[in-house]
mmCIF file of C-alpha atoms in Angstrom:
data_model
loop_
_atom_site.group_PDB
_atom_site.id
_atom_site.type_symbol
_atom_site.label_atom_id
_atom_site.label_comp_id
_atom_site.label_asym_id
_atom_site.label_seq_id
_atom_site.Cartn_x
_atom_site.Cartn_y
_atom_site.Cartn_z
ATOM 1 C CA MET H 1 0.000 0.000 0.000
ATOM 2 C CA THR H 2 1.330 3.426 -0.969
ATOM 3 C CA GLU H 3 2.264 5.560 2.008
ATOM 4 C CA ARG H 4 0.216 8.717 2.511
ATOM 5 C CA VAL H 5 1.740 12.118 3.273
ATOM 6 C CA THR H 6 0.728 15.661 4.115
ATOM 7 C CA LEU H 7 2.281 18.157 1.701
ATOM 8 C CA ILE H 8 2.936 21.578 3.255
ATOM 9 C CA THR H 9 4.284 24.535 1.277
ATOM 10 C CA GLY H 10 6.203 27.422 2.793
ATOM 11 C CA ALA H 11 7.232 25.197 5.676
ATOM 12 C CA SER H 12 10.581 26.709 6.625
ATOM 13 C CA ALA H 13 9.299 29.297 9.111
ATOM 14 C CA GLY H 14 6.286 30.923 10.721
ATOM 15 C CA ILE H 15 2.853 29.380 10.347
ATOM 16 C CA GLY H 16 4.148 26.834 7.818
ATOM 17 C CA ALA H 17 6.737 25.410 10.207
ATOM 18 C CA GLU H 18 4.148 25.265 12.985
ATOM 19 C CA LEU H 19 1.722 23.458 10.685
ATOM 20 C CA ALA H 20 4.453 20.919 9.957
ATOM 21 C CA ARG H 21 4.959 20.390 13.682
ATOM 22 C CA VAL H 22 1.268 19.961 14.485
ATOM 23 C CA PHE H 23 0.639 17.525 11.624
ATOM 24 C CA ALA H 24 3.744 15.519 12.598
ATOM 25 C CA ARG H 25 2.658 15.414 16.248
ATOM 26 C CA ASN H 26 -0.631 13.934 15.113
ATOM 27 C CA GLY H 27 1.003 11.049 13.283
ATOM 28 C CA HIS H 28 1.197 12.395 9.745
ATOM 29 C CA ARG H 29 4.278 11.947 7.629
ATOM 30 C CA VAL H 30 4.950 15.380 6.157
ATOM 31 C CA ALA H 31 6.462 16.454 2.848
ATOM 32 C CA LEU H 32 7.832 19.959 3.229
ATOM 33 C CA THR H 33 8.623 22.585 0.613
ATOM 34 C CA ALA H 34 10.274 25.990 0.977
ATOM 35 C CA ARG H 35 13.067 28.034 -0.540
ATOM 36 C CA ARG H 36 15.558 27.535 2.311
ATOM 37 C CA GLU H 37 16.884 23.990 2.406
ATOM 38 C CA ASP H 38 18.841 24.539 5.622
ATOM 39 C CA ARG H 39 15.691 25.606 7.484
ATOM 40 C CA LEU H 40 13.820 22.555 6.192
ATOM 41 C CA ALA H 41 16.636 20.248 7.295
ATOM 42 C CA THR H 42 16.641 21.748 10.798
ATOM 43 C CA LEU H 43 12.875 21.336 11.072
ATOM 44 C CA ALA H 44 13.085 17.735 9.819
ATOM 45 C CA ARG H 45 15.644 16.886 12.500
ATOM 46 C CA GLU H 46 13.405 18.424 15.142
ATOM 47 C CA ILE H 47 10.398 16.392 13.970
ATOM 48 C CA THR H 48 12.267 13.079 13.939
ATOM 49 C CA ALA H 49 13.900 13.817 17.311
ATOM 50 C CA ALA H 50 10.407 14.253 18.746
ATOM 51 C CA GLY H 51 9.401 10.829 17.448
ATOM 52 C CA GLY H 52 7.784 11.911 14.208
ATOM 53 C CA LYS H 53 8.098 10.142 10.876
ATOM 54 C CA SER H 54 10.985 11.190 8.659
ATOM 55 C CA PRO H 55 9.865 14.150 6.515
ATOM 56 C CA ILE H 56 10.350 14.375 2.761
ATOM 57 C CA LEU H 57 12.141 17.627 1.929
ATOM 58 C CA ILE H 58 11.617 19.415 -1.385
ATOM 59 C CA PRO H 59 13.524 22.707 -1.497
ATOM 60 C CA CYS H 60 12.104 24.936 -4.232
ATOM 61 C CA ASP H 61 10.822 28.431 -4.940
ATOM 62 C CA LEU H 62 7.166 28.490 -5.965
ATOM 63 C CA GLU H 63 7.742 31.669 -7.981
ATOM 64 C CA ASP H 64 9.486 29.287 -10.400
ATOM 65 C CA HIS H 65 6.778 27.682 -12.539
ATOM 66 C CA GLY H 66 8.824 24.473 -12.726
ATOM 67 C CA ALA H 67 8.719 24.061 -8.939
ATOM 68 C CA ARG H 68 5.355 22.329 -9.004
ATOM 69 C CA ASP H 69 6.680 19.707 -11.420
ATOM 70 C CA LYS H 70 9.655 19.212 -9.096
ATOM 71 C CA ILE H 71 7.316 18.609 -6.146
ATOM 72 C CA ALA H 72 5.221 16.083 -8.061
ATOM 73 C CA SER H 73 8.314 14.280 -9.342
ATOM 74 C CA ARG H 74 9.906 14.063 -5.891
ATOM 75 C CA LEU H 75 6.736 12.626 -4.352
ATOM 76 C CA ALA H 76 6.366 10.115 -7.187
ATOM 77 C CA ASP H 77 9.987 9.024 -6.723
ATOM 78 C CA ALA H 78 9.293 8.527 -3.011
ATOM 79 C CA ASP H 79 6.245 6.393 -3.920
ATOM 80 C CA VAL H 80 3.877 8.373 -1.704
ATOM 81 C CA ASP H 81 0.351 9.703 -2.145
ATOM 82 C CA VAL H 82 -0.861 13.104 -0.958
ATOM 83 C CA GLU H 83 -3.586 12.652 1.657
ATOM 84 C CA TYR H 84 -3.633 16.238 2.921
ATOM 85 C CA LEU H 85 -2.443 19.320 1.063
ATOM 86 C CA VAL H 86 -1.638 22.503 2.974
ATOM 87 C CA ASN H 87 -1.118 25.512 0.711
ATOM 88 C CA ASN H 88 0.619 27.832 3.148
ATOM 89 C CA ALA H 89 3.291 29.533 1.002
ATOM 90 C CA GLY H 90 2.572 33.171 0.308
ATOM 91 C CA PHE H 91 3.942 36.688 0.626
ATOM 92 C CA GLY H 92 3.003 40.322 0.143
ATOM 93 C CA LEU H 93 4.634 43.674 -0.487
ATOM 94 C CA PHE H 94 3.730 46.851 1.381
ATOM 95 C CA GLY H 95 3.325 50.055 -0.620
ATOM 96 C CA LYS H 96 1.374 51.570 -3.494
ATOM 97 C CA ALA H 97 0.860 49.125 -6.353
ATOM 98 C CA ILE H 98 1.958 51.621 -9.009
ATOM 99 C CA GLU H 99 5.208 52.279 -7.143
ATOM 100 C CA LEU H 100 6.229 48.781 -6.075
ATOM 101 C CA ASP H 101 8.456 46.498 -8.109
ATOM 102 C CA HIS H 102 6.408 45.152 -10.999
ATOM 103 C CA GLU H 103 7.997 41.693 -11.112
ATOM 104 C CA GLY H 104 7.751 41.368 -7.359
ATOM 105 C CA GLN H 105 4.007 41.905 -7.500
ATOM 106 C CA LEU H 106 3.630 39.340 -10.278
ATOM 107 C CA GLY H 107 5.582 37.001 -7.998
ATOM 108 C CA ILE H 108 2.836 37.400 -5.383
ATOM 109 C CA ILE H 109 0.353 36.141 -7.976
ATOM 110 C CA ASP H 110 2.647 33.248 -8.915
ATOM 111 C CA VAL H 111 2.917 32.030 -5.305
ATOM 112 C CA ASN H 112 -0.347 33.063 -3.661
ATOM 113 C CA ILE H 113 -2.626 32.190 -6.586
ATOM 114 C CA ARG H 114 -0.965 30.201 -9.359
ATOM 115 C CA ALA H 115 0.969 27.717 -7.221
ATOM 116 C CA LEU H 116 -1.911 27.232 -4.793
ATOM 117 C CA THR H 117 -4.303 26.533 -7.659
ATOM 118 C CA ASP H 118 -1.900 24.253 -9.504
ATOM 119 C CA LEU H 119 -1.143 22.098 -6.463
ATOM 120 C CA SER H 120 -4.811 21.896 -5.450
ATOM 121 C CA LEU H 121 -5.818 20.653 -8.892
ATOM 122 C CA ARG H 122 -2.717 18.545 -9.482
ATOM 123 C CA PHE H 123 -3.135 16.493 -6.301
ATOM 124 C CA SER H 124 -6.940 16.468 -6.107
ATOM 125 C CA ASP H 125 -7.161 12.891 -7.426
ATOM 126 C CA GLN H 126 -4.837 11.667 -4.670
ATOM 127 C CA VAL H 127 -6.660 13.632 -1.980
ATOM 128 C CA ILE H 128 -9.978 12.181 -3.187
ATOM 129 C CA ARG H 129 -8.570 8.650 -3.319
ATOM 130 C CA ASN H 130 -7.327 8.966 0.257
ATOM 131 C CA ARG H 131 -10.442 10.838 1.488
ATOM 132 C CA GLY H 132 -8.145 13.505 2.900
ATOM 133 C CA GLY H 133 -8.339 17.265 2.788
ATOM 134 C CA ILE H 134 -7.020 20.602 1.585
ATOM 135 C CA LEU H 135 -6.173 23.516 3.880
ATOM 136 C CA ASN H 136 -5.543 26.797 2.081
ATOM 137 C CA VAL H 137 -3.989 29.571 4.128
ATOM 138 C CA GLY H 138 -5.769 32.790 3.296
ATOM 139 C CA SER H 139 -5.961 35.889 5.453
ATOM 140 C CA ILE H 140 -8.480 38.121 7.096
ATOM 141 C CA ALA H 141 -7.195 40.581 4.478
ATOM 142 C CA GLY H 142 -9.080 38.640 1.826
ATOM 143 C CA PHE H 143 -12.446 40.017 2.915
ATOM 144 C CA LEU H 144 -11.942 43.560 1.560
ATOM 145 C CA PRO H 145 -9.700 45.634 -0.718
ATOM 146 C CA GLY H 146 -6.330 46.688 0.675
ATOM 147 C CA PRO H 147 -4.872 49.975 -0.514
ATOM 148 C CA GLY H 148 -1.204 49.813 0.357
ATOM 149 C CA MET H 149 -1.057 46.058 -0.300
ATOM 150 C CA ALA H 150 -3.457 45.847 -3.241
ATOM 151 C CA VAL H 151 -2.104 42.738 -4.964
ATOM 152 C CA TYR H 152 -1.691 40.793 -1.724
ATOM 153 C CA TYR H 153 -5.231 41.539 -0.534
ATOM 154 C CA ALA H 154 -6.628 40.634 -3.951
ATOM 155 C CA SER H 155 -4.676 37.371 -3.942
ATOM 156 C CA LYS H 156 -6.192 36.392 -0.609
ATOM 157 C CA ALA H 157 -9.683 37.241 -1.869
ATOM 158 C CA TYR H 158 -8.997 34.716 -4.630
ATOM 159 C CA VAL H 159 -7.942 32.122 -2.043
ATOM 160 C CA LEU H 160 -11.247 32.576 -0.188
ATOM 161 C CA SER H 161 -13.364 32.291 -3.323
ATOM 162 C CA PHE H 162 -11.450 29.379 -4.805
ATOM 163 C CA THR H 163 -11.433 27.426 -1.549
ATOM 164 C CA GLU H 164 -15.153 27.850 -1.013
ATOM 165 C CA ALA H 165 -15.943 26.695 -4.557
ATOM 166 C CA LEU H 166 -13.535 23.752 -4.347
ATOM 167 C CA ARG H 167 -15.088 22.739 -1.043
ATOM 168 C CA LYS H 168 -18.495 22.496 -2.694
ATOM 169 C CA GLU H 169 -17.133 20.484 -5.627
ATOM 170 C CA LEU H 170 -15.195 18.019 -3.474
ATOM 171 C CA GLU H 171 -17.865 17.598 -0.811
ATOM 172 C CA PRO H 172 -19.497 14.595 -2.562
ATOM 173 C CA HIS H 173 -16.114 12.820 -2.458
ATOM 174 C CA GLY H 174 -15.828 13.074 1.331
ATOM 175 C CA VAL H 175 -12.903 15.493 1.121
ATOM 176 C CA ARG H 176 -12.396 18.212 3.739
ATOM 177 C CA VAL H 177 -11.618 21.666 2.360
ATOM 178 C CA SER H 178 -11.018 24.606 4.700
ATOM 179 C CA VAL H 179 -9.542 28.079 4.527
ATOM 180 C CA LEU H 180 -7.437 29.428 7.401
ATOM 181 C CA CYS H 181 -7.775 33.213 7.714
ATOM 182 C CA PRO H 182 -5.590 34.608 10.483
ATOM 183 C CA GLY H 183 -5.309 38.251 11.329
ATOM 184 C CA PRO H 184 -1.812 39.727 11.660
ATOM 185 C CA VAL H 185 0.655 37.231 13.123
ATOM 186 C CA MET H 186 4.260 38.085 14.001
ATOM 187 C CA THR H 187 6.293 36.043 11.511
ATOM 188 C CA GLU H 188 8.918 36.745 8.835
ATOM 189 C CA PHE H 189 6.054 37.822 6.562
ATOM 190 C CA GLN H 190 6.229 41.401 7.859
ATOM 191 C CA ALA H 191 9.933 41.784 7.103
ATOM 192 C CA ARG H 192 9.590 40.438 3.567
ATOM 193 C CA ALA H 193 6.582 42.681 2.937
ATOM 194 C CA GLY H 194 8.552 45.756 3.989
ATOM 195 C CA PHE H 195 6.127 46.461 6.826
ATOM 196 C CA ALA H 196 7.451 48.444 9.785
ATOM 197 C CA PRO H 197 5.183 47.784 12.787
ATOM 198 C CA GLY H 198 3.790 50.831 14.524
ATOM 199 C CA PHE H 199 0.339 51.060 16.028
ATOM 200 C CA ASP H 200 -0.656 47.972 14.032
ATOM 201 C CA SER H 201 1.888 45.911 15.965
ATOM 202 C CA THR H 202 -0.598 45.766 18.840
ATOM 203 C CA MET H 203 -2.665 43.463 16.614
ATOM 204 C CA LEU H 204 0.144 40.915 16.317
ATOM 205 C CA ASN H 205 -1.011 39.102 19.416
ATOM 206 C CA VAL H 206 -1.667 35.560 18.156
ATOM 207 C CA SER H 207 1.234 33.142 17.886
ATOM 208 C CA ALA H 208 1.954 31.170 14.738
ATOM 209 C CA ALA H 209 1.687 27.995 16.829
ATOM 210 C CA ASP H 210 -1.845 28.891 17.931
ATOM 211 C CA VAL H 211 -2.877 29.691 14.368
ATOM 212 C CA ALA H 212 -1.477 26.385 13.109
ATOM 213 C CA LEU H 213 -3.207 24.364 15.813
ATOM 214 C CA GLN H 214 -6.548 26.031 15.120
ATOM 215 C CA GLY H 215 -6.039 25.460 11.396
ATOM 216 C CA TYR H 216 -5.350 21.765 11.931
ATOM 217 C CA ARG H 217 -8.346 21.306 14.189
ATOM 218 C CA GLY H 218 -10.564 23.249 11.832
ATOM 219 C CA LEU H 219 -9.568 21.114 8.861
ATOM 220 C CA MET H 220 -10.119 17.881 10.756
ATOM 221 C CA ALA H 221 -13.547 19.165 11.863
ATOM 222 C CA ASN H 222 -14.234 20.131 8.228
ATOM 223 C CA LYS H 223 -14.926 23.777 9.021
ATOM 224 C CA ARG H 224 -15.516 26.035 6.054
ATOM 225 C CA ALA H 225 -13.318 28.806 7.483
ATOM 226 C CA VAL H 226 -11.068 29.179 10.520
ATOM 227 C CA LEU H 227 -10.628 32.750 11.812
ATOM 228 C CA PRO H 228 -8.145 32.651 14.693
ATOM 229 C CA GLY H 229 -7.163 35.566 16.839
ATOM 230 C CA PHE H 230 -7.924 39.257 16.734
ATOM 231 C CA ALA H 231 -9.552 40.893 13.732
ATOM 232 C CA PRO H 232 -11.260 44.264 13.339
ATOM 233 C CA ARG H 233 -15.028 44.168 13.794
ATOM 234 C CA GLY H 234 -15.750 45.002 10.152
ATOM 235 C CA PHE H 235 -13.612 42.093 8.953
ATOM 236 C CA ILE H 236 -15.394 39.651 11.228
ATOM 237 C CA LEU H 237 -18.813 40.917 10.125
ATOM 238 C CA ALA H 238 -17.833 40.412 6.504
ATOM 239 C CA ALA H 239 -16.499 36.939 7.253
ATOM 240 C CA VAL H 240 -19.582 35.926 9.186
ATOM 241 C CA GLY H 241 -21.835 37.270 6.467
ATOM 242 C CA ARG H 242 -20.063 35.206 3.856
ATOM 243 C CA PHE H 243 -19.586 31.926 5.668
ATOM 244 C CA GLN H 244 -22.551 31.728 8.038
ATOM 245 C CA ILE H 245 -25.332 32.142 5.479
ATOM 246 C CA ARG H 246 -24.780 28.485 4.627
ATOM 247 C CA LYS H 247 -24.283 25.641 7.022
ATOM 248 C CA PRO H 248 -20.578 24.657 7.330
#
């Protein structure tokens, strides 16, 4: 019987690394992707030292369109099937869209939208066969436009819409599909985005570990959306309006 794995993107730090830890603690063998091979290797040693199954490491940059082929090839070579897919990789850039680096903003689309969509569709047959699930990491930012981070906010709106539609399509197959929408969380995301915390830093009060644990539990409970931590009232109202009008 082919061994089943949980594939997690963006697993070298932050929420992605915490998701790897929580899945491993719960008996899943994880396949981890990220740009930084040294970080992945350190995390893999930590997981095995804690008694977890040996992770499969796939260093790659999802801005590279060939990365998804590399992931599929590595998993095929390891003779494993994807049971759970966690699309966590993503980044944003802070500033006016017309002033930010053009290629950098297209890179946001490549990672946050294109790679997430490709992997979800590419491994859907395996997830269905194993009656597993897909957890897409969105953001509370996906519920409204975001001047100052226009492309990032728009990308997360796509994640919300795509996840909800995919959930409906895969429901007859017994597949769990959830979207994890944290508010601001103190991770390396802020530094890469070029965001200098000021007043907004008071919102960074939920740990990546807490977000990951709530995401894992939400997926296993087959929740439509998981909204951990603090979020402004207007965001929550929008989220509730979208996801509570139908039964989860």
